């Protein structure tokens, strides 16, 4: 065992490069800083949440079943939001009362103060928007359908409040469950970064160039929808979430389907499913979030079953579309294959850039030897485990 360790150490010394040393210093420096300030990620998450929710409240962009049509419905929406945000503040105040009698809860109490301040800010925004109705909103009264203007988060808050306050008699429940989100703050921040990547990808020509590869075949709308469903699932999984992919390529997919003769419903359905089916495939981040919240299942099990769920759903969708729409058989014109190959030429710079990045990682940083060292370490740990069992 000692001889193996000495041999591994000598191999590490021989294969170490100056660039790898610089990378190690920078990477470990960032890791040390993040580990020493890991609690700050919770406050960063709360700050991002506060900024996004405040912008949505100021612009009346919270998701609801329909928008307010008159001043009374506008005030109803703002009043319900004010009430729900107030119940959150009340729940956090009750939770702070419990924390004050428990030792070693200073960091949790500070986090609750920050959350209470955020929801207090929302209450101020709702009060201002209640008093100052935009001039574009006409005068009118409430109707039976006016409840549809209440934001969905308020409906969920009212249901949770009714359970915790009246059925369970536990006023701190809302605050506790909201605080659980902060325990996964780094993961939610990563989702925000994924969305930013999707927005940046939308500004490039890459989605359009990829679709140009299949344009020469002049596929009928049902067959094109099926091809798009299968082809876009794996990019969706690698970008992390469905909304990111729809941001990036949704408009291009919709326009291409309409150009191929698809109806509005088929184009919208395909666009939505192109960014939804891939969320069950490896390595989609949403599966990691679900597995982190549910301790009874692992990501491996969810990814294994997710592949079959994707295959069944995509096949069923393709079968129904081709059966109901008709005219699904492709009839490519002569020379379609050569024209498709020519459309690959504009993609070469993107491929060259990807290859250059991967080559740089392997050649400059010596990643190949690093991977080999990891494999040797894993093999050594497995041998130790086997010897311990024996």
mmCIF file of C-alpha atoms in Angstrom:
data_model
loop_
_atom_site.group_PDB
_atom_site.id
_atom_site.type_symbol
_atom_site.label_atom_id
_atom_site.label_comp_id
_atom_site.label_asym_id
_atom_site.label_seq_id
_atom_site.Cartn_x
_atom_site.Cartn_y
_atom_site.Cartn_z
ATOM 1 C CA UNK A 1 0.000 0.000 0.000
ATOM 2 C CA UNK A 2 2.806 2.425 0.877
ATOM 3 C CA UNK A 3 4.605 1.597 -2.373
ATOM 4 C CA UNK A 4 1.452 2.384 -4.354
ATOM 5 C CA UNK A 5 1.089 5.728 -2.616
ATOM 6 C CA UNK A 6 4.724 6.637 -3.299
ATOM 7 C CA UNK A 7 4.308 5.651 -6.946
ATOM 8 C CA UNK A 8 1.130 7.709 -7.272
ATOM 9 C CA UNK A 9 2.858 10.693 -5.664
ATOM 10 C CA UNK A 10 5.797 10.413 -8.058
ATOM 11 C CA UNK A 11 3.422 10.248 -11.046
ATOM 12 C CA UNK A 12 1.609 13.348 -9.807
ATOM 13 C CA UNK A 13 4.882 15.255 -9.528
ATOM 14 C CA UNK A 14 5.946 14.248 -13.033
ATOM 15 C CA UNK A 15 2.627 15.130 -14.687
ATOM 16 C CA UNK A 16 2.006 18.381 -12.837
ATOM 17 C CA UNK A 17 2.187 21.457 -15.103
ATOM 18 C CA UNK A 18 2.638 25.133 -14.199
ATOM 19 C CA UNK A 19 -0.762 25.944 -15.677
ATOM 20 C CA UNK A 20 -2.343 23.254 -13.529
ATOM 21 C CA UNK A 21 -0.654 24.787 -10.488
ATOM 22 C CA UNK A 22 -2.120 28.207 -11.308
ATOM 23 C CA UNK A 23 -5.538 26.672 -11.863
ATOM 24 C CA UNK A 24 -5.316 24.810 -8.545
ATOM 25 C CA UNK A 25 -4.353 27.995 -6.682
ATOM 26 C CA UNK A 26 -7.186 30.033 -8.195
ATOM 27 C CA UNK A 27 -9.778 27.268 -7.854
ATOM 28 C CA UNK A 28 -8.863 26.465 -4.255
ATOM 29 C CA UNK A 29 -8.827 30.169 -3.452
ATOM 30 C CA UNK A 30 -12.388 30.549 -4.689
ATOM 31 C CA UNK A 31 -13.400 27.354 -2.896
ATOM 32 C CA UNK A 32 -11.912 28.554 0.382
ATOM 33 C CA UNK A 33 -13.645 31.924 0.084
ATOM 34 C CA UNK A 34 -16.984 30.294 -0.685
ATOM 35 C CA UNK A 35 -16.687 27.774 2.139
ATOM 36 C CA UNK A 36 -15.780 30.488 4.635
ATOM 37 C CA UNK A 37 -18.713 32.643 3.493
ATOM 38 C CA UNK A 38 -21.219 29.902 2.688
ATOM 39 C CA UNK A 39 -23.905 31.601 4.764
ATOM 40 C CA UNK A 40 -23.807 34.640 2.474
ATOM 41 C CA UNK A 41 -25.413 32.605 -0.319
ATOM 42 C CA UNK A 42 -28.652 32.571 1.669
ATOM 43 C CA UNK A 43 -28.707 36.359 1.831
ATOM 44 C CA UNK A 44 -27.774 36.574 -1.856
ATOM 45 C CA UNK A 45 -30.737 34.328 -2.660
ATOM 46 C CA UNK A 46 -33.045 36.504 -0.558
ATOM 47 C CA UNK A 47 -31.738 39.637 -2.289
ATOM 48 C CA UNK A 48 -32.338 38.146 -5.752
ATOM 49 C CA UNK A 49 -35.780 36.950 -4.680
ATOM 50 C CA UNK A 50 -36.626 40.399 -3.296
ATOM 51 C CA UNK A 51 -35.480 42.175 -6.456
ATOM 52 C CA UNK A 52 -37.404 39.857 -8.794
ATOM 53 C CA UNK A 53 -40.597 39.880 -6.726
ATOM 54 C CA UNK A 54 -40.469 43.654 -6.221
ATOM 55 C CA UNK A 55 -40.142 44.239 -9.969
ATOM 56 C CA UNK A 56 -43.055 41.866 -10.596
ATOM 57 C CA UNK A 57 -45.160 43.660 -7.963
ATOM 58 C CA UNK A 58 -44.370 47.120 -9.341
ATOM 59 C CA UNK A 59 -45.211 46.103 -12.910
ATOM 60 C CA UNK A 60 -48.193 43.888 -11.912
ATOM 61 C CA UNK A 61 -46.477 40.912 -13.562
ATOM 62 C CA UNK A 62 -47.370 38.234 -11.016
ATOM 63 C CA UNK A 63 -48.882 35.178 -12.690
ATOM 64 C CA UNK A 64 -52.682 35.100 -12.518
ATOM 65 C CA UNK A 65 -55.428 33.479 -14.584
ATOM 66 C CA UNK A 66 -56.268 36.869 -16.109
ATOM 67 C CA UNK A 67 -55.348 40.539 -15.758
ATOM 68 C CA UNK A 68 -57.492 43.120 -13.908
ATOM 69 C CA UNK A 69 -60.013 44.749 -16.242
ATOM 70 C CA UNK A 70 -61.088 47.665 -14.035
ATOM 71 C CA UNK A 71 -60.057 49.593 -10.941
ATOM 72 C CA UNK A 72 -62.021 47.396 -8.530
ATOM 73 C CA UNK A 73 -60.304 44.244 -9.742
ATOM 74 C CA UNK A 74 -56.949 46.007 -9.579
ATOM 75 C CA UNK A 75 -57.546 46.932 -5.938
ATOM 76 C CA UNK A 76 -58.770 43.384 -5.188
ATOM 77 C CA UNK A 77 -55.521 41.938 -6.519
ATOM 78 C CA UNK A 78 -53.378 44.386 -4.537
ATOM 79 C CA UNK A 79 -55.415 43.895 -1.352
ATOM 80 C CA UNK A 80 -55.062 40.111 -1.447
ATOM 81 C CA UNK A 81 -51.329 40.430 -2.078
ATOM 82 C CA UNK A 82 -51.054 42.840 0.860
ATOM 83 C CA UNK A 83 -52.906 40.375 3.101
ATOM 84 C CA UNK A 84 -50.815 37.349 2.070
ATOM 85 C CA UNK A 85 -47.545 39.235 2.479
ATOM 86 C CA UNK A 86 -48.804 40.396 5.873
ATOM 87 C CA UNK A 87 -49.478 36.813 6.954
ATOM 88 C CA UNK A 88 -45.901 35.943 5.976
ATOM 89 C CA UNK A 89 -44.596 38.757 8.164
ATOM 90 C CA UNK A 90 -46.852 37.603 11.018
ATOM 91 C CA UNK A 91 -45.658 33.998 10.645
ATOM 92 C CA UNK A 92 -42.026 35.080 10.697
ATOM 93 C CA UNK A 93 -42.674 37.207 13.775
ATOM 94 C CA UNK A 94 -44.170 34.149 15.504
ATOM 95 C CA UNK A 95 -41.187 32.048 14.458
ATOM 96 C CA UNK A 96 -38.780 34.674 15.811
ATOM 97 C CA UNK A 97 -40.591 34.420 19.150
ATOM 98 C CA UNK A 98 -39.852 30.704 19.239
ATOM 99 C CA UNK A 99 -36.236 31.234 18.202
ATOM 100 C CA UNK A 100 -35.653 33.783 20.959
ATOM 101 C CA UNK A 101 -36.135 31.043 23.564
ATOM 102 C CA UNK A 102 -33.766 28.612 21.830
ATOM 103 C CA UNK A 103 -29.975 28.936 22.194
ATOM 104 C CA UNK A 104 -27.687 28.928 19.151
ATOM 105 C CA UNK A 105 -30.268 30.286 16.712
ATOM 106 C CA UNK A 106 -28.763 33.705 16.033
ATOM 107 C CA UNK A 107 -28.037 33.026 12.345
ATOM 108 C CA UNK A 108 -31.555 31.662 11.763
ATOM 109 C CA UNK A 109 -33.046 34.680 13.515
ATOM 110 C CA UNK A 110 -31.052 37.071 11.325
ATOM 111 C CA UNK A 111 -32.297 35.245 8.248
ATOM 112 C CA UNK A 112 -35.893 35.563 9.457
ATOM 113 C CA UNK A 113 -35.423 39.292 10.047
ATOM 114 C CA UNK A 114 -34.179 39.638 6.469
ATOM 115 C CA UNK A 115 -37.150 37.680 5.093
ATOM 116 C CA UNK A 116 -39.597 39.702 7.181
ATOM 117 C CA UNK A 117 -38.066 42.897 5.827
ATOM 118 C CA UNK A 118 -38.491 41.626 2.263
ATOM 119 C CA UNK A 119 -42.172 40.817 2.731
ATOM 120 C CA UNK A 120 -42.613 44.120 4.529
ATOM 121 C CA UNK A 121 -41.255 45.818 1.405
ATOM 122 C CA UNK A 122 -43.812 43.923 -0.672
ATOM 123 C CA UNK A 123 -46.576 45.200 1.623
ATOM 124 C CA UNK A 124 -45.434 48.789 1.055
ATOM 125 C CA UNK A 125 -45.480 48.249 -2.712
ATOM 126 C CA UNK A 126 -48.969 46.720 -2.555
ATOM 127 C CA UNK A 127 -50.261 49.610 -0.442
ATOM 128 C CA UNK A 128 -48.897 52.181 -2.892
ATOM 129 C CA UNK A 129 -50.286 50.319 -5.894
ATOM 130 C CA UNK A 130 -53.653 50.008 -4.132
ATOM 131 C CA UNK A 131 -53.894 53.763 -3.594
ATOM 132 C CA UNK A 132 -52.442 54.850 -6.934
ATOM 133 C CA UNK A 133 -54.212 52.956 -9.693
ATOM 134 C CA UNK A 134 -52.772 53.454 -13.213
ATOM 135 C CA UNK A 135 -54.815 55.847 -15.321
ATOM 136 C CA UNK A 136 -55.144 53.295 -18.120
ATOM 137 C CA UNK A 137 -57.366 51.123 -15.874
ATOM 138 C CA UNK A 138 -61.027 51.978 -16.456
ATOM 139 C CA UNK A 139 -63.690 52.332 -13.785
ATOM 140 C CA UNK A 140 -65.768 49.249 -13.035
ATOM 141 C CA UNK A 141 -67.042 46.842 -10.410
ATOM 142 C CA UNK A 142 -66.402 43.289 -9.299
ATOM 143 C CA UNK A 143 -67.926 40.232 -10.968
ATOM 144 C CA UNK A 144 -68.046 36.498 -10.290
ATOM 145 C CA UNK A 145 -64.892 36.042 -12.363
ATOM 146 C CA UNK A 146 -62.967 38.752 -10.521
ATOM 147 C CA UNK A 147 -61.280 36.142 -8.349
ATOM 148 C CA UNK A 148 -59.235 35.114 -11.384
ATOM 149 C CA UNK A 149 -57.135 38.276 -11.039
ATOM 150 C CA UNK A 150 -55.663 37.074 -7.727
ATOM 151 C CA UNK A 151 -52.046 35.957 -8.333
ATOM 152 C CA UNK A 152 -51.482 32.226 -8.038
ATOM 153 C CA UNK A 153 -48.868 32.640 -5.311
ATOM 154 C CA UNK A 154 -51.548 34.363 -3.220
ATOM 155 C CA UNK A 155 -53.923 31.432 -3.723
ATOM 156 C CA UNK A 156 -51.193 29.032 -2.586
ATOM 157 C CA UNK A 157 -50.408 31.316 0.353
ATOM 158 C CA UNK A 158 -54.053 31.434 1.417
ATOM 159 C CA UNK A 159 -54.325 27.635 1.283
ATOM 160 C CA UNK A 160 -51.129 27.177 3.302
ATOM 161 C CA UNK A 161 -52.184 29.869 5.778
ATOM 162 C CA UNK A 162 -55.594 28.214 6.296
ATOM 163 C CA UNK A 163 -53.922 24.902 7.067
ATOM 164 C CA UNK A 164 -51.228 26.166 9.413
ATOM 165 C CA UNK A 165 -53.332 28.774 11.206
ATOM 166 C CA UNK A 166 -56.666 26.960 11.565
ATOM 167 C CA UNK A 167 -56.156 23.221 11.035
ATOM 168 C CA UNK A 168 -52.699 22.795 12.555
ATOM 169 C CA UNK A 169 -52.677 25.773 14.890
ATOM 170 C CA UNK A 170 -49.031 26.464 14.084
ATOM 171 C CA UNK A 171 -48.454 30.079 13.101
ATOM 172 C CA UNK A 172 -44.748 29.561 12.410
ATOM 173 C CA UNK A 173 -45.383 26.982 9.656
ATOM 174 C CA UNK A 174 -45.251 29.415 6.731
ATOM 175 C CA UNK A 175 -41.969 30.904 7.943
ATOM 176 C CA UNK A 176 -40.391 27.488 8.482
ATOM 177 C CA UNK A 177 -41.300 26.178 5.054
ATOM 178 C CA UNK A 178 -40.182 29.373 3.354
ATOM 179 C CA UNK A 179 -36.910 29.151 5.264
ATOM 180 C CA UNK A 180 -36.342 25.681 3.824
ATOM 181 C CA UNK A 181 -35.816 27.336 0.444
ATOM 182 C CA UNK A 182 -32.784 29.152 1.805
ATOM 183 C CA UNK A 183 -31.161 25.807 2.627
ATOM 184 C CA UNK A 184 -31.012 25.194 -1.150
ATOM 185 C CA UNK A 185 -30.096 28.783 -1.978
ATOM 186 C CA UNK A 186 -27.048 27.901 -4.072
ATOM 187 C CA UNK A 187 -29.160 25.628 -6.273
ATOM 188 C CA UNK A 188 -31.801 28.310 -6.868
ATOM 189 C CA UNK A 189 -29.069 30.824 -7.695
ATOM 190 C CA UNK A 190 -27.699 28.349 -10.243
ATOM 191 C CA UNK A 191 -31.131 28.150 -11.856
ATOM 192 C CA UNK A 192 -31.039 31.935 -12.226
ATOM 193 C CA UNK A 193 -27.674 31.653 -13.928
ATOM 194 C CA UNK A 194 -29.071 28.994 -16.263
ATOM 195 C CA UNK A 195 -31.871 31.369 -17.257
ATOM 196 C CA UNK A 196 -29.251 34.031 -17.996
ATOM 197 C CA UNK A 197 -27.441 31.542 -20.238
ATOM 198 C CA UNK A 198 -30.683 30.924 -22.127
ATOM 199 C CA UNK A 199 -31.236 34.639 -22.614
ATOM 200 C CA UNK A 200 -27.689 35.044 -23.922
ATOM 201 C CA UNK A 201 -28.093 32.039 -26.233
ATOM 202 C CA UNK A 202 -31.230 33.644 -27.638
ATOM 203 C CA UNK A 203 -29.121 36.529 -28.938
ATOM 204 C CA UNK A 204 -26.997 34.199 -31.078
ATOM 205 C CA UNK A 205 -27.763 32.616 -34.465
ATOM 206 C CA UNK A 206 -27.061 29.090 -33.220
ATOM 207 C CA UNK A 207 -30.716 27.915 -32.918
ATOM 208 C CA UNK A 208 -31.517 29.208 -36.402
ATOM 209 C CA UNK A 209 -28.413 27.605 -37.882
ATOM 210 C CA UNK A 210 -29.295 24.241 -36.365
ATOM 211 C CA UNK A 211 -32.810 24.322 -37.796
ATOM 212 C CA UNK A 212 -31.417 25.299 -41.192
ATOM 213 C CA UNK A 213 -29.832 21.827 -41.360
ATOM 214 C CA UNK A 214 -33.238 20.120 -41.664
ATOM 215 C CA UNK A 215 -34.927 22.805 -43.780
ATOM 216 C CA UNK A 216 -33.816 21.332 -47.159
ATOM 217 C CA UNK A 217 -35.828 18.160 -46.508
ATOM 218 C CA UNK A 218 -39.118 20.145 -46.512
ATOM 219 C CA UNK A 219 -40.604 17.907 -43.838
ATOM 220 C CA UNK A 220 -44.393 18.040 -43.383
ATOM 221 C CA UNK A 221 -45.556 19.760 -40.233
ATOM 222 C CA UNK A 222 -46.369 16.553 -38.249
ATOM 223 C CA UNK A 223 -43.022 14.928 -39.040
ATOM 224 C CA UNK A 224 -41.147 18.191 -38.339
ATOM 225 C CA UNK A 225 -42.885 18.462 -34.960
ATOM 226 C CA UNK A 226 -41.846 14.896 -34.122
ATOM 227 C CA UNK A 227 -38.228 15.499 -35.156
ATOM 228 C CA UNK A 228 -38.082 18.692 -33.083
ATOM 229 C CA UNK A 229 -39.497 16.918 -30.009
ATOM 230 C CA UNK A 230 -36.801 14.238 -30.102
ATOM 231 C CA UNK A 231 -33.935 16.503 -31.195
ATOM 232 C CA UNK A 232 -34.459 19.250 -28.603
ATOM 233 C CA UNK A 233 -34.896 17.030 -25.535
ATOM 234 C CA UNK A 234 -31.213 16.502 -24.808
ATOM 235 C CA UNK A 235 -30.194 20.178 -25.218
ATOM 236 C CA UNK A 236 -32.995 20.974 -22.768
ATOM 237 C CA UNK A 237 -31.531 18.543 -20.247
ATOM 238 C CA UNK A 238 -28.041 20.016 -20.561
ATOM 239 C CA UNK A 239 -29.242 23.624 -20.236
ATOM 240 C CA UNK A 240 -30.812 22.765 -16.898
ATOM 241 C CA UNK A 241 -34.494 23.655 -17.230
ATOM 242 C CA UNK A 242 -37.267 23.951 -19.786
ATOM 243 C CA UNK A 243 -37.721 27.718 -19.557
ATOM 244 C CA UNK A 244 -34.134 28.323 -20.585
ATOM 245 C CA UNK A 245 -34.442 26.337 -23.790
ATOM 246 C CA UNK A 246 -37.784 27.939 -24.684
ATOM 247 C CA UNK A 247 -36.186 31.358 -24.196
ATOM 248 C CA UNK A 248 -33.377 30.398 -26.544
ATOM 249 C CA UNK A 249 -35.105 28.571 -29.391
ATOM 250 C CA UNK A 250 -38.860 28.836 -28.793
ATOM 251 C CA UNK A 251 -39.416 31.641 -31.276
ATOM 252 C CA UNK A 252 -37.365 29.935 -33.996
ATOM 253 C CA UNK A 253 -39.160 26.601 -33.481
ATOM 254 C CA UNK A 254 -42.600 28.237 -33.618
ATOM 255 C CA UNK A 255 -41.830 30.214 -36.785
ATOM 256 C CA UNK A 256 -40.358 27.170 -38.538
ATOM 257 C CA UNK A 257 -43.396 25.041 -37.740
ATOM 258 C CA UNK A 258 -45.766 27.729 -38.983
ATOM 259 C CA UNK A 259 -43.699 28.017 -42.177
ATOM 260 C CA UNK A 260 -44.072 24.239 -42.657
ATOM 261 C CA UNK A 261 -47.857 24.582 -42.506
ATOM 262 C CA UNK A 262 -48.530 23.659 -38.884
ATOM 263 C CA UNK A 263 -51.563 25.136 -37.190
ATOM 264 C CA UNK A 264 -51.240 27.529 -34.284
ATOM 265 C CA UNK A 265 -52.138 24.870 -31.694
ATOM 266 C CA UNK A 266 -49.649 22.334 -33.032
ATOM 267 C CA UNK A 267 -46.888 24.956 -33.217
ATOM 268 C CA UNK A 268 -47.525 26.111 -29.644
ATOM 269 C CA UNK A 269 -47.770 22.538 -28.321
ATOM 270 C CA UNK A 270 -44.524 21.497 -30.006
ATOM 271 C CA UNK A 271 -42.729 24.607 -28.786
ATOM 272 C CA UNK A 272 -43.852 23.963 -25.215
ATOM 273 C CA UNK A 273 -43.009 20.248 -25.290
ATOM 274 C CA UNK A 274 -39.625 20.890 -26.901
ATOM 275 C CA UNK A 275 -38.613 22.614 -23.689
ATOM 276 C CA UNK A 276 -40.440 20.297 -21.291
ATOM 277 C CA UNK A 277 -39.763 16.656 -22.144
ATOM 278 C CA UNK A 278 -36.025 17.019 -21.609
ATOM 279 C CA UNK A 279 -36.361 17.926 -17.929
ATOM 280 C CA UNK A 280 -36.535 14.223 -17.004
ATOM 281 C CA UNK A 281 -33.252 13.371 -18.746
ATOM 282 C CA UNK A 282 -29.746 13.307 -17.339
ATOM 283 C CA UNK A 283 -28.255 15.775 -16.277
ATOM 284 C CA UNK A 284 -31.200 18.184 -15.861
ATOM 285 C CA UNK A 285 -30.877 20.308 -12.726
ATOM 286 C CA UNK A 286 -34.565 20.094 -11.823
ATOM 287 C CA UNK A 287 -34.196 16.384 -11.082
ATOM 288 C CA UNK A 288 -31.399 17.249 -8.659
ATOM 289 C CA UNK A 289 -33.687 19.762 -6.918
ATOM 290 C CA UNK A 290 -36.474 17.185 -6.579
ATOM 291 C CA UNK A 291 -34.080 14.535 -5.286
ATOM 292 C CA UNK A 292 -32.638 17.008 -2.769
ATOM 293 C CA UNK A 293 -36.115 17.717 -1.383
ATOM 294 C CA UNK A 294 -37.202 14.064 -1.370
ATOM 295 C CA UNK A 295 -34.898 11.794 0.608
ATOM 296 C CA UNK A 296 -36.677 8.602 -0.484
ATOM 297 C CA UNK A 297 -35.315 8.534 -4.030
ATOM 298 C CA UNK A 298 -31.979 9.127 -5.743
ATOM 299 C CA UNK A 299 -31.113 11.037 -8.872
ATOM 300 C CA UNK A 300 -29.936 7.817 -10.545
ATOM 301 C CA UNK A 301 -33.352 6.222 -10.117
ATOM 302 C CA UNK A 302 -35.143 9.337 -11.373
ATOM 303 C CA UNK A 303 -32.879 9.675 -14.411
ATOM 304 C CA UNK A 304 -33.296 5.971 -15.275
ATOM 305 C CA UNK A 305 -37.087 6.148 -15.158
ATOM 306 C CA UNK A 306 -37.063 9.622 -16.711
ATOM 307 C CA UNK A 307 -35.528 8.273 -19.916
ATOM 308 C CA UNK A 308 -38.418 5.838 -20.363
ATOM 309 C CA UNK A 309 -40.947 8.538 -19.472
ATOM 310 C CA UNK A 310 -39.439 10.758 -22.159
ATOM 311 C CA UNK A 311 -39.386 7.969 -24.731
ATOM 312 C CA UNK A 312 -43.008 7.029 -24.060
ATOM 313 C CA UNK A 313 -44.272 10.630 -24.018
ATOM 314 C CA UNK A 314 -42.410 11.685 -27.181
ATOM 315 C CA UNK A 315 -43.486 8.563 -29.054
ATOM 316 C CA UNK A 316 -47.114 8.981 -27.989
ATOM 317 C CA UNK A 317 -47.076 12.652 -28.998
ATOM 318 C CA UNK A 318 -45.558 11.837 -32.400
ATOM 319 C CA UNK A 319 -48.060 9.044 -33.023
ATOM 320 C CA UNK A 320 -51.086 11.187 -32.162
ATOM 321 C CA UNK A 321 -49.857 14.157 -34.200
ATOM 322 C CA UNK A 322 -49.075 12.070 -37.274
ATOM 323 C CA UNK A 323 -52.371 10.194 -36.950
ATOM 324 C CA UNK A 324 -54.581 13.257 -36.514
ATOM 325 C CA UNK A 325 -52.805 15.689 -38.809
ATOM 326 C CA UNK A 326 -52.187 13.307 -41.702
ATOM 327 C CA UNK A 327 -49.721 13.950 -44.533
ATOM 328 C CA UNK A 328 -46.770 13.068 -42.332
ATOM 329 C CA UNK A 329 -44.656 11.092 -44.798
ATOM 330 C CA UNK A 330 -41.516 13.057 -45.785
ATOM 331 C CA UNK A 331 -40.932 13.693 -49.470
ATOM 332 C CA UNK A 332 -37.495 15.319 -49.695
ATOM 333 C CA UNK A 333 -36.661 16.982 -53.009
ATOM 334 C CA UNK A 334 -33.635 15.850 -55.045
ATOM 335 C CA UNK A 335 -30.350 17.128 -53.619
ATOM 336 C CA UNK A 336 -31.780 17.686 -50.128
ATOM 337 C CA UNK A 337 -28.970 15.744 -48.466
ATOM 338 C CA UNK A 338 -26.232 17.809 -50.139
ATOM 339 C CA UNK A 339 -28.065 21.022 -49.301
ATOM 340 C CA UNK A 340 -28.306 19.885 -45.682
ATOM 341 C CA UNK A 341 -24.579 19.200 -45.587
ATOM 342 C CA UNK A 342 -23.897 22.703 -46.907
ATOM 343 C CA UNK A 343 -25.919 24.110 -44.030
ATOM 344 C CA UNK A 344 -23.428 22.513 -41.647
ATOM 345 C CA UNK A 345 -20.677 24.857 -42.797
ATOM 346 C CA UNK A 346 -21.859 27.893 -40.743
ATOM 347 C CA UNK A 347 -21.780 25.658 -37.632
ATOM 348 C CA UNK A 348 -18.079 24.874 -38.013
ATOM 349 C CA UNK A 349 -16.881 27.975 -36.078
ATOM 350 C CA UNK A 350 -19.016 26.921 -33.092
ATOM 351 C CA UNK A 351 -17.672 23.376 -33.274
ATOM 352 C CA UNK A 352 -14.102 24.662 -33.590
ATOM 353 C CA UNK A 353 -14.581 26.866 -30.531
ATOM 354 C CA UNK A 354 -15.914 23.931 -28.485
ATOM 355 C CA UNK A 355 -13.017 21.717 -29.572
ATOM 356 C CA UNK A 356 -10.524 24.468 -28.745
ATOM 357 C CA UNK A 357 -11.948 24.876 -25.237
ATOM 358 C CA UNK A 358 -11.869 21.118 -24.585
ATOM 359 C CA UNK A 359 -8.341 20.824 -25.995
ATOM 360 C CA UNK A 360 -7.182 23.707 -23.811
ATOM 361 C CA UNK A 361 -8.589 22.046 -20.710
ATOM 362 C CA UNK A 362 -6.895 18.757 -21.520
ATOM 363 C CA UNK A 363 -3.583 20.060 -22.848
ATOM 364 C CA UNK A 364 -2.886 23.198 -20.815
ATOM 365 C CA UNK A 365 -4.371 22.174 -17.481
ATOM 366 C CA UNK A 366 -3.331 18.536 -17.801
ATOM 367 C CA UNK A 367 -6.847 17.325 -17.101
ATOM 368 C CA UNK A 368 -6.203 13.871 -18.510
ATOM 369 C CA UNK A 369 -3.606 13.091 -15.837
ATOM 370 C CA UNK A 370 -5.907 14.627 -13.234
ATOM 371 C CA UNK A 371 -8.712 12.270 -14.265
ATOM 372 C CA UNK A 372 -6.322 9.345 -14.087
ATOM 373 C CA UNK A 373 -5.321 10.345 -10.548
ATOM 374 C CA UNK A 374 -8.989 10.486 -9.546
ATOM 375 C CA UNK A 375 -9.558 7.031 -11.004
ATOM 376 C CA UNK A 376 -6.557 5.659 -9.114
ATOM 377 C CA UNK A 377 -7.802 7.242 -5.909
ATOM 378 C CA UNK A 378 -11.257 5.719 -6.390
ATOM 379 C CA UNK A 379 -9.757 2.304 -7.135
ATOM 380 C CA UNK A 380 -7.575 2.588 -4.046
ATOM 381 C CA UNK A 381 -10.557 3.502 -1.897
ATOM 382 C CA UNK A 382 -12.486 0.544 -3.274
ATOM 383 C CA UNK A 383 -9.605 -1.794 -2.487
ATOM 384 C CA UNK A 384 -9.411 -0.438 1.047
ATOM 385 C CA UNK A 385 -13.151 -0.941 1.466
ATOM 386 C CA UNK A 386 -12.947 -4.503 0.161
ATOM 387 C CA UNK A 387 -10.002 -5.330 2.435
ATOM 388 C CA UNK A 388 -11.874 -3.873 5.402
ATOM 389 C CA UNK A 389 -14.920 -6.014 4.654
ATOM 390 C CA UNK A 390 -12.823 -9.118 4.257
#
